[in-house]
XYZ file of C-alpha atoms in Angstrom:
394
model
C 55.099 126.308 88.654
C 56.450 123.980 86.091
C 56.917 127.235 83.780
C 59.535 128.450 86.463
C 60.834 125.591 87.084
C 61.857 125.119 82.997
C 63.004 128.570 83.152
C 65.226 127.835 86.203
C 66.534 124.997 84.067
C 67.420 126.300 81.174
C 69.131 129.243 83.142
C 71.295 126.795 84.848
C 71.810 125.199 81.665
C 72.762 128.206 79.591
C 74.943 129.224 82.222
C 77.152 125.815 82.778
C 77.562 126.275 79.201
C 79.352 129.384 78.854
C 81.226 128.078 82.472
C 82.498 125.128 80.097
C 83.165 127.502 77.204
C 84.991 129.963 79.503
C 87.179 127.072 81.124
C 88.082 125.931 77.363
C 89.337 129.416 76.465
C 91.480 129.963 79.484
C 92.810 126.401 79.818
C 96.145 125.959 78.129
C 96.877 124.280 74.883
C 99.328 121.424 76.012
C 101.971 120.650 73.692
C 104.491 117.906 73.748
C 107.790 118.778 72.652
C 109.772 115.570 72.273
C 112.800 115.978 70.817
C 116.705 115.056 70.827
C 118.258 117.256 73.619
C 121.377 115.073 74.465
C 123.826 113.206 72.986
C 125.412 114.148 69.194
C 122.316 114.945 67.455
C 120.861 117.379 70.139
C 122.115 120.913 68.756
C 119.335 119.690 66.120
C 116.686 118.793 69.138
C 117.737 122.683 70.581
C 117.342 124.791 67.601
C 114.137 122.666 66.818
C 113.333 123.991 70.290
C 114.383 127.410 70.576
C 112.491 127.825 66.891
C 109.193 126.378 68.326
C 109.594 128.859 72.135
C 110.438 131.586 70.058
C 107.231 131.774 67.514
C 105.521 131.178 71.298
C 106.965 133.843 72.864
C 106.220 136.440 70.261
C 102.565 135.555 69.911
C 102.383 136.516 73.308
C 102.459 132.749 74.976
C 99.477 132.150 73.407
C 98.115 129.526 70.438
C 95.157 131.121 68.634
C 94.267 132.882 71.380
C 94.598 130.416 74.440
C 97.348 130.151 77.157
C 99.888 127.490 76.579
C 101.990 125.330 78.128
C 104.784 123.503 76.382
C 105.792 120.154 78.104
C 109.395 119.575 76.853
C 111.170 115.805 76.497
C 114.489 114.283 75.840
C 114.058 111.580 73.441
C 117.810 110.289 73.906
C 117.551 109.715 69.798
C 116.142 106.220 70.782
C 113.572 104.595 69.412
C 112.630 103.071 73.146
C 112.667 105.948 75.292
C 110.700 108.156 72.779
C 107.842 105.810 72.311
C 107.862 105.779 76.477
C 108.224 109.286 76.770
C 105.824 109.649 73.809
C 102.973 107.324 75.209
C 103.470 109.651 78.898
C 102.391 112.909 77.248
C 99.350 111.631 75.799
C 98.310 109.605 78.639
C 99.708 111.358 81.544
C 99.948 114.766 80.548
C 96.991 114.347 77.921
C 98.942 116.917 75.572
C 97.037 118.222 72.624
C 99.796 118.370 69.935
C 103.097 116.643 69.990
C 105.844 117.730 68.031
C 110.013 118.420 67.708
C 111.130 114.536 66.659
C 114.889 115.187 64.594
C 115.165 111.203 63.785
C 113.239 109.067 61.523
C 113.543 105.990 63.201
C 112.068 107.749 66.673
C 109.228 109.347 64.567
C 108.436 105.299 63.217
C 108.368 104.414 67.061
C 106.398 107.355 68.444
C 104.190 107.182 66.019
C 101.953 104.358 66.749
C 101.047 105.875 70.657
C 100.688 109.472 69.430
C 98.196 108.245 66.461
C 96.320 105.933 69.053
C 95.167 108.581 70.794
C 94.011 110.815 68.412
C 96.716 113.657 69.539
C 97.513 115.509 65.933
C 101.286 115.122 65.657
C 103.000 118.085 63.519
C 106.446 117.224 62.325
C 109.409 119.743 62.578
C 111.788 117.548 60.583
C 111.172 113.689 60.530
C 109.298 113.152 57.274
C 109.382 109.260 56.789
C 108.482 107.682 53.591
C 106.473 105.203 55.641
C 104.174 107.758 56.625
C 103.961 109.715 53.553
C 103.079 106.811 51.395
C 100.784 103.379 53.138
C 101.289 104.242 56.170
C 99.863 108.404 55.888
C 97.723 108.988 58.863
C 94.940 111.810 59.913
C 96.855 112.883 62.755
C 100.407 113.031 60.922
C 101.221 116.842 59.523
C 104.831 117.557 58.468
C 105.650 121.205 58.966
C 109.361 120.438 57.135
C 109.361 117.529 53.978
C 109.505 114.195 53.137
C 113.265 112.886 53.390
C 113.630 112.202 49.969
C 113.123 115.646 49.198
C 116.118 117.436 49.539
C 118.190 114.917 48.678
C 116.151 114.654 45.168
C 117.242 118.285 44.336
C 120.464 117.612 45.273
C 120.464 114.736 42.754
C 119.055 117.142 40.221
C 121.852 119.939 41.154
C 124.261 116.923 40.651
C 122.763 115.875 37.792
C 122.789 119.424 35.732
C 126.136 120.508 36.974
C 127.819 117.378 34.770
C 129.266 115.094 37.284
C 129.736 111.504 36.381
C 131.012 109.416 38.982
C 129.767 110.162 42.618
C 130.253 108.348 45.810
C 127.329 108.754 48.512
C 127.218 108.191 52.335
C 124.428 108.460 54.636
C 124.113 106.915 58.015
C 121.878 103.265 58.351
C 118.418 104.433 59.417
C 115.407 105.004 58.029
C 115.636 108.699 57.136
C 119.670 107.136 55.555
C 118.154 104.808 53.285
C 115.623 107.718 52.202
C 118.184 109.928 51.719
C 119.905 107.709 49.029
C 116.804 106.268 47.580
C 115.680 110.452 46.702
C 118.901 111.217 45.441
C 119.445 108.032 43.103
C 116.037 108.933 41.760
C 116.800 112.410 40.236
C 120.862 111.406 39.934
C 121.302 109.340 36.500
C 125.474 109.477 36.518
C 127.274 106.420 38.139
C 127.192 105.574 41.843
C 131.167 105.002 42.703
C 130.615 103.889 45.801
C 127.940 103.976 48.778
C 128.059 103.919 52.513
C 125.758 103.584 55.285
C 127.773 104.263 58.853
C 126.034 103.731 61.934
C 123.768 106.348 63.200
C 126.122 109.114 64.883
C 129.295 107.230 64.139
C 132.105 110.129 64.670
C 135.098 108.766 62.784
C 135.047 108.085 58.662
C 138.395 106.721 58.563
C 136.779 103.362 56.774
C 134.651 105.552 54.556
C 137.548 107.462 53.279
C 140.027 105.167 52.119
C 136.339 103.850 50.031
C 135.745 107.052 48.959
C 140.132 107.683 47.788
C 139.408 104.298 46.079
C 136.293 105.469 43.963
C 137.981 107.426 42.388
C 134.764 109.875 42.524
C 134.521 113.441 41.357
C 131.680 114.338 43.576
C 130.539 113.278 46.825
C 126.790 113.209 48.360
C 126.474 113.275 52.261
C 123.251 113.331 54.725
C 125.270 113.405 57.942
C 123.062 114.873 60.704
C 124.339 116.575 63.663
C 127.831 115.745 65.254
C 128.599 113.383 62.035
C 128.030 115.948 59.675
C 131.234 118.069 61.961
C 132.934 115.640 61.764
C 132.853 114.001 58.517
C 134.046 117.570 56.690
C 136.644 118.110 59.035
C 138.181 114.933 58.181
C 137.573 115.203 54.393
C 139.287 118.747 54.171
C 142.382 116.913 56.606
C 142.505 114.105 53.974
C 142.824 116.502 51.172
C 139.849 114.381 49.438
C 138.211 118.420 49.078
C 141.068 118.841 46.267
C 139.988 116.320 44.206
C 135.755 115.772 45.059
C 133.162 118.669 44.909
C 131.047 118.092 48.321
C 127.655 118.044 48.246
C 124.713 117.661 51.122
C 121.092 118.470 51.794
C 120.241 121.851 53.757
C 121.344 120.132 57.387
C 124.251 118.535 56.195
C 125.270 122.548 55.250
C 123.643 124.287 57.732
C 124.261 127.375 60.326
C 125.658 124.552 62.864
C 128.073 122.741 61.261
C 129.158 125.517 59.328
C 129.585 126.992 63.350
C 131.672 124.060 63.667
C 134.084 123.796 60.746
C 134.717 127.120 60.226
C 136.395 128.148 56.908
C 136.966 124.710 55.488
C 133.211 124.754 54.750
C 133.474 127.465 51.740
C 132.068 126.194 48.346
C 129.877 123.456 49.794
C 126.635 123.113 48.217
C 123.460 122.640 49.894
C 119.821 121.504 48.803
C 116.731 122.954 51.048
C 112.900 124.461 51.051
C 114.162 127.319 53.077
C 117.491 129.704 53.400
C 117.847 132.580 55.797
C 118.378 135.253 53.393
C 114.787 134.731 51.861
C 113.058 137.883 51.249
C 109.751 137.526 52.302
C 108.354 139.250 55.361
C 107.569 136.511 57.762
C 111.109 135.188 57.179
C 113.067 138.641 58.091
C 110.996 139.300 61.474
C 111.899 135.266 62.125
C 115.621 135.876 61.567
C 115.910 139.088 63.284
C 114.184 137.508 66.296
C 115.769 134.315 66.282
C 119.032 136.507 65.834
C 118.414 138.678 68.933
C 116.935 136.263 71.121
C 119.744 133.841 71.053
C 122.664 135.750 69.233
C 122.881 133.336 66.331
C 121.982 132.553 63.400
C 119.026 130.109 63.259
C 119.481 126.575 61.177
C 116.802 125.258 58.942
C 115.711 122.757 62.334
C 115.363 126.381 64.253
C 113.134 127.201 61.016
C 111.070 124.249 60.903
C 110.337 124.573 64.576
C 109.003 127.764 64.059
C 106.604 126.888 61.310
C 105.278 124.160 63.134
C 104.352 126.319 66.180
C 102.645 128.787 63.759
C 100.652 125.463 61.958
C 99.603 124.420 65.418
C 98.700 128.289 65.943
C 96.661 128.881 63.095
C 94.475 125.405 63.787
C 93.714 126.607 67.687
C 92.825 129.917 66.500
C 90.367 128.945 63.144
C 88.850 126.172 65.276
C 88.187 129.057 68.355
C 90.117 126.387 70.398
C 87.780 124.083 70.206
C 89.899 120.826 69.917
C 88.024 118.261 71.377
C 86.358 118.743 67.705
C 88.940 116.470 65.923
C 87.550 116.926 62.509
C 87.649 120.646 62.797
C 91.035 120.661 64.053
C 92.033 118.735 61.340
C 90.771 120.724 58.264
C 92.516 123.389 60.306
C 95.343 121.751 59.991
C 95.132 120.973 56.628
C 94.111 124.435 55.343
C 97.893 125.398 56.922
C 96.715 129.098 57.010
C 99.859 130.743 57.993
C 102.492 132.811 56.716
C 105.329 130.455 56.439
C 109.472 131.265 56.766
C 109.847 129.316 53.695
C 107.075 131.243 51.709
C 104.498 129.225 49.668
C 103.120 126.491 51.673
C 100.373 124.072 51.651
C 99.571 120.466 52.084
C 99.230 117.317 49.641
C 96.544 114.821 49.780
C 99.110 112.547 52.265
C 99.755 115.904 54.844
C 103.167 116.340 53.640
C 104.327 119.633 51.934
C 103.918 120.430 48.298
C 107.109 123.352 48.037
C 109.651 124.771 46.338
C 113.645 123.345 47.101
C 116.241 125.656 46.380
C 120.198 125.156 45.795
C 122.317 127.280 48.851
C 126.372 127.316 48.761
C 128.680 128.157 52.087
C 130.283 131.557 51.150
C 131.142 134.662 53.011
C 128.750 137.222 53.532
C 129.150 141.143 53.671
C 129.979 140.846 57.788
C 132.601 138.030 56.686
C 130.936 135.434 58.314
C 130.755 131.880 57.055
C 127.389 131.214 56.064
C 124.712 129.951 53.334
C 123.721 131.840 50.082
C 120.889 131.171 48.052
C 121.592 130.624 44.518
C 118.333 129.647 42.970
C 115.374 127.436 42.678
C 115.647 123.672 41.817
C 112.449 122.140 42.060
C 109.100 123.732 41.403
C 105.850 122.987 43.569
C 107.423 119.834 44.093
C 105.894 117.291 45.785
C 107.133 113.578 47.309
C 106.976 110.186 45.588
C 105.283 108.447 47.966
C 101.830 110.325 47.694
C 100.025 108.329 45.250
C 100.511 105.327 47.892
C 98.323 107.766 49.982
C 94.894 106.266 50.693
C 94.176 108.754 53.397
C 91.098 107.343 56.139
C 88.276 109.680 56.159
């Protein structure tokens, strides 16, 4: 009798079991995208977005095998509604992976709630110093760069091409500050003059008559979004783009402000890990389908988005969706086994990306259209400054 009994047990053991497994492979992986979806910086929040639904929708609304559901949020670019908004999706929603954050000082905020909770957060732009260096975390990935980054070939661009005096201007924010501090470091000439507007300021008029003063023969801009328009279109009307070569990291130079400024964008150049005329094969099917699902070309945010759904991806699938394992989901993570846009990928010891940064310049293509070229590699393998501060917990 007790022989059955066992039996009877273990039966009803064995089979709640594979009930539980069953439920974990059919229950959706819940993602938070929070992101900047109003306001001047949201074309950056939207391409971030339609990247991230796109890599979804052609890996057949699936992560590594498992439904998913994609819970999307307008961070407002502020600091206090996407900490709010942030702390919601892992309490309320009890999402599994947050990502889409386009500002730095939102990322700083967020982060604290997200990293609380143990949700993995996988970056498809902010890439703080903060978090790269002291304050690196187990559940911080960046599918983009660190800030400095691009702005560090740019300095080396600068640098090579001979120019001596050069003004810079980048708005008062964390990812500003960055920005400057990456390009100073690889940029040896003299600094004419530096700015820091406010965070989507629209009108340079002040900054101008500085930079006509300084009497620079290059200028260096990280001017996200709406300030990015607007900052060239005033430049070319002040006929400053006579006398000053113009200079700017990958977004500063990308698809949507070139959209935006049309003609008076030719002969800017640009600093980024990615372009869309790279060769590789994951990049071409990306365009194509980024191309014919929204009848654009896709920006480097579209790009990062993208890669980040296809990190998040590859960790679901190599873990068999099992992410109430944290550990395993994170050596998932860290392995990054996927076939980036950008080509050669993979992780430093802080989770930020050790890649290769290329120089692009706004030219005309073989349709006519206004758009980015590549024109070679800057920086090798290259990897941020802020790793060695690093001491990663366990």
């Amino acid at each position: 009798m007790f022989l059955i009994s066992l039996r009877k047990t273990l039966v009803a053991a064995c089979a709640s079991t594979a009930l539980l497994a069953m439920a974990q492979s059919t229950d959706p992986v819940k993602v938070g995208l929070l992101s900047t979806l109003s306001g001047p910086g949201a074309g950056l929040g939207v391409d971030i977005r339609d990247g991230f639904q796109l890599a979804i929708k052609l890996g057949g609304n699936k992560l590594g095998g498992r439904p998913v559901e994609v819970v999307v949020a307008d961070d407002q670019a502020s600091p206090d509604v996407g900490r709010q908004t942030a702390d919601r999706l892992v309490k309320r929603d009890k999402v599994d992976f947050m990502t889409g954050i386009v500002f730095s000082n939102v990322m700083l905020a967020v982060g604290a709630p997200t990293f609380a909770s143990q949700t993995f957060y996988v970056s498809a732009n902010a890439g703080p110093s903060q978090y790269a260096g002291e304050q690196c975390s187990p559940y911080f990935f960046s599918a983009s760069y660190q800030n400095d980054n691009m702005h560090e070939a740019a300095g080396q661009v600068v640098q090579e091409k001979g120019f001596k005096r050069v003004a810079v201007i980048a708005p008062n924010y964390p990812a500003g500050k960055d920005a400057i501090a990456g390009f100073k470091r690889f940029y040896k000439g003299e600094i004419a003059s530096e700015a820091l507007p406010a965070l989507n300021q629209l009108n340079f008029g002040t900054e101008l008559s500085q930079l006509r003063a300084s009497k620079a023969d290059a200028v260096y801009i990280f001017l996200p979004g709406g300030m990015g328009i607007n900052f060239i279109k005033q430049f070319v009307a002040a006929g400053l783009s006579k006398d000053m070569t113009l200079f700017g990291p990958g977004f500063s130079g990308d698809e949507d402000v070139i959209k935006a400024v049309g003609d008076s964008m030719l002969g800017m150049f640009n600093t980024s890990q990615w372009g869309h005329d790279m060769a590789n094969p994951a990049n071409k099917k990306f365009v194509a389908e980024f191309e014919k699902e929204y009848g654009r070309l896709p920006t480097l945010y579209a790009a990062q988005g993208y890669d980040a759904a296809q990190l998040i991806n590859a960790a679901v699938r190599d873990t068999k969706g099992k992410l109430e394992d944290k550990v395993a989901v994170r050596k998932a993570l860290e392995a990054a086994k996927f076939d980036s846009v950008r080509g050669a990928f993979k992780f430093n010891n802080n989770h930020f990306p050790i890649q290769d940064y290329y120089l692009r310049v706004v030219t005309k293509d073989a349709k006519g259209r206004v758009t980015n070229r590549l024109l070679g590699t800057v920086l090798k393998k290259h990897a941020d400054a802020y790793a060695g501060q690093c001491k990663m917990p366990a």
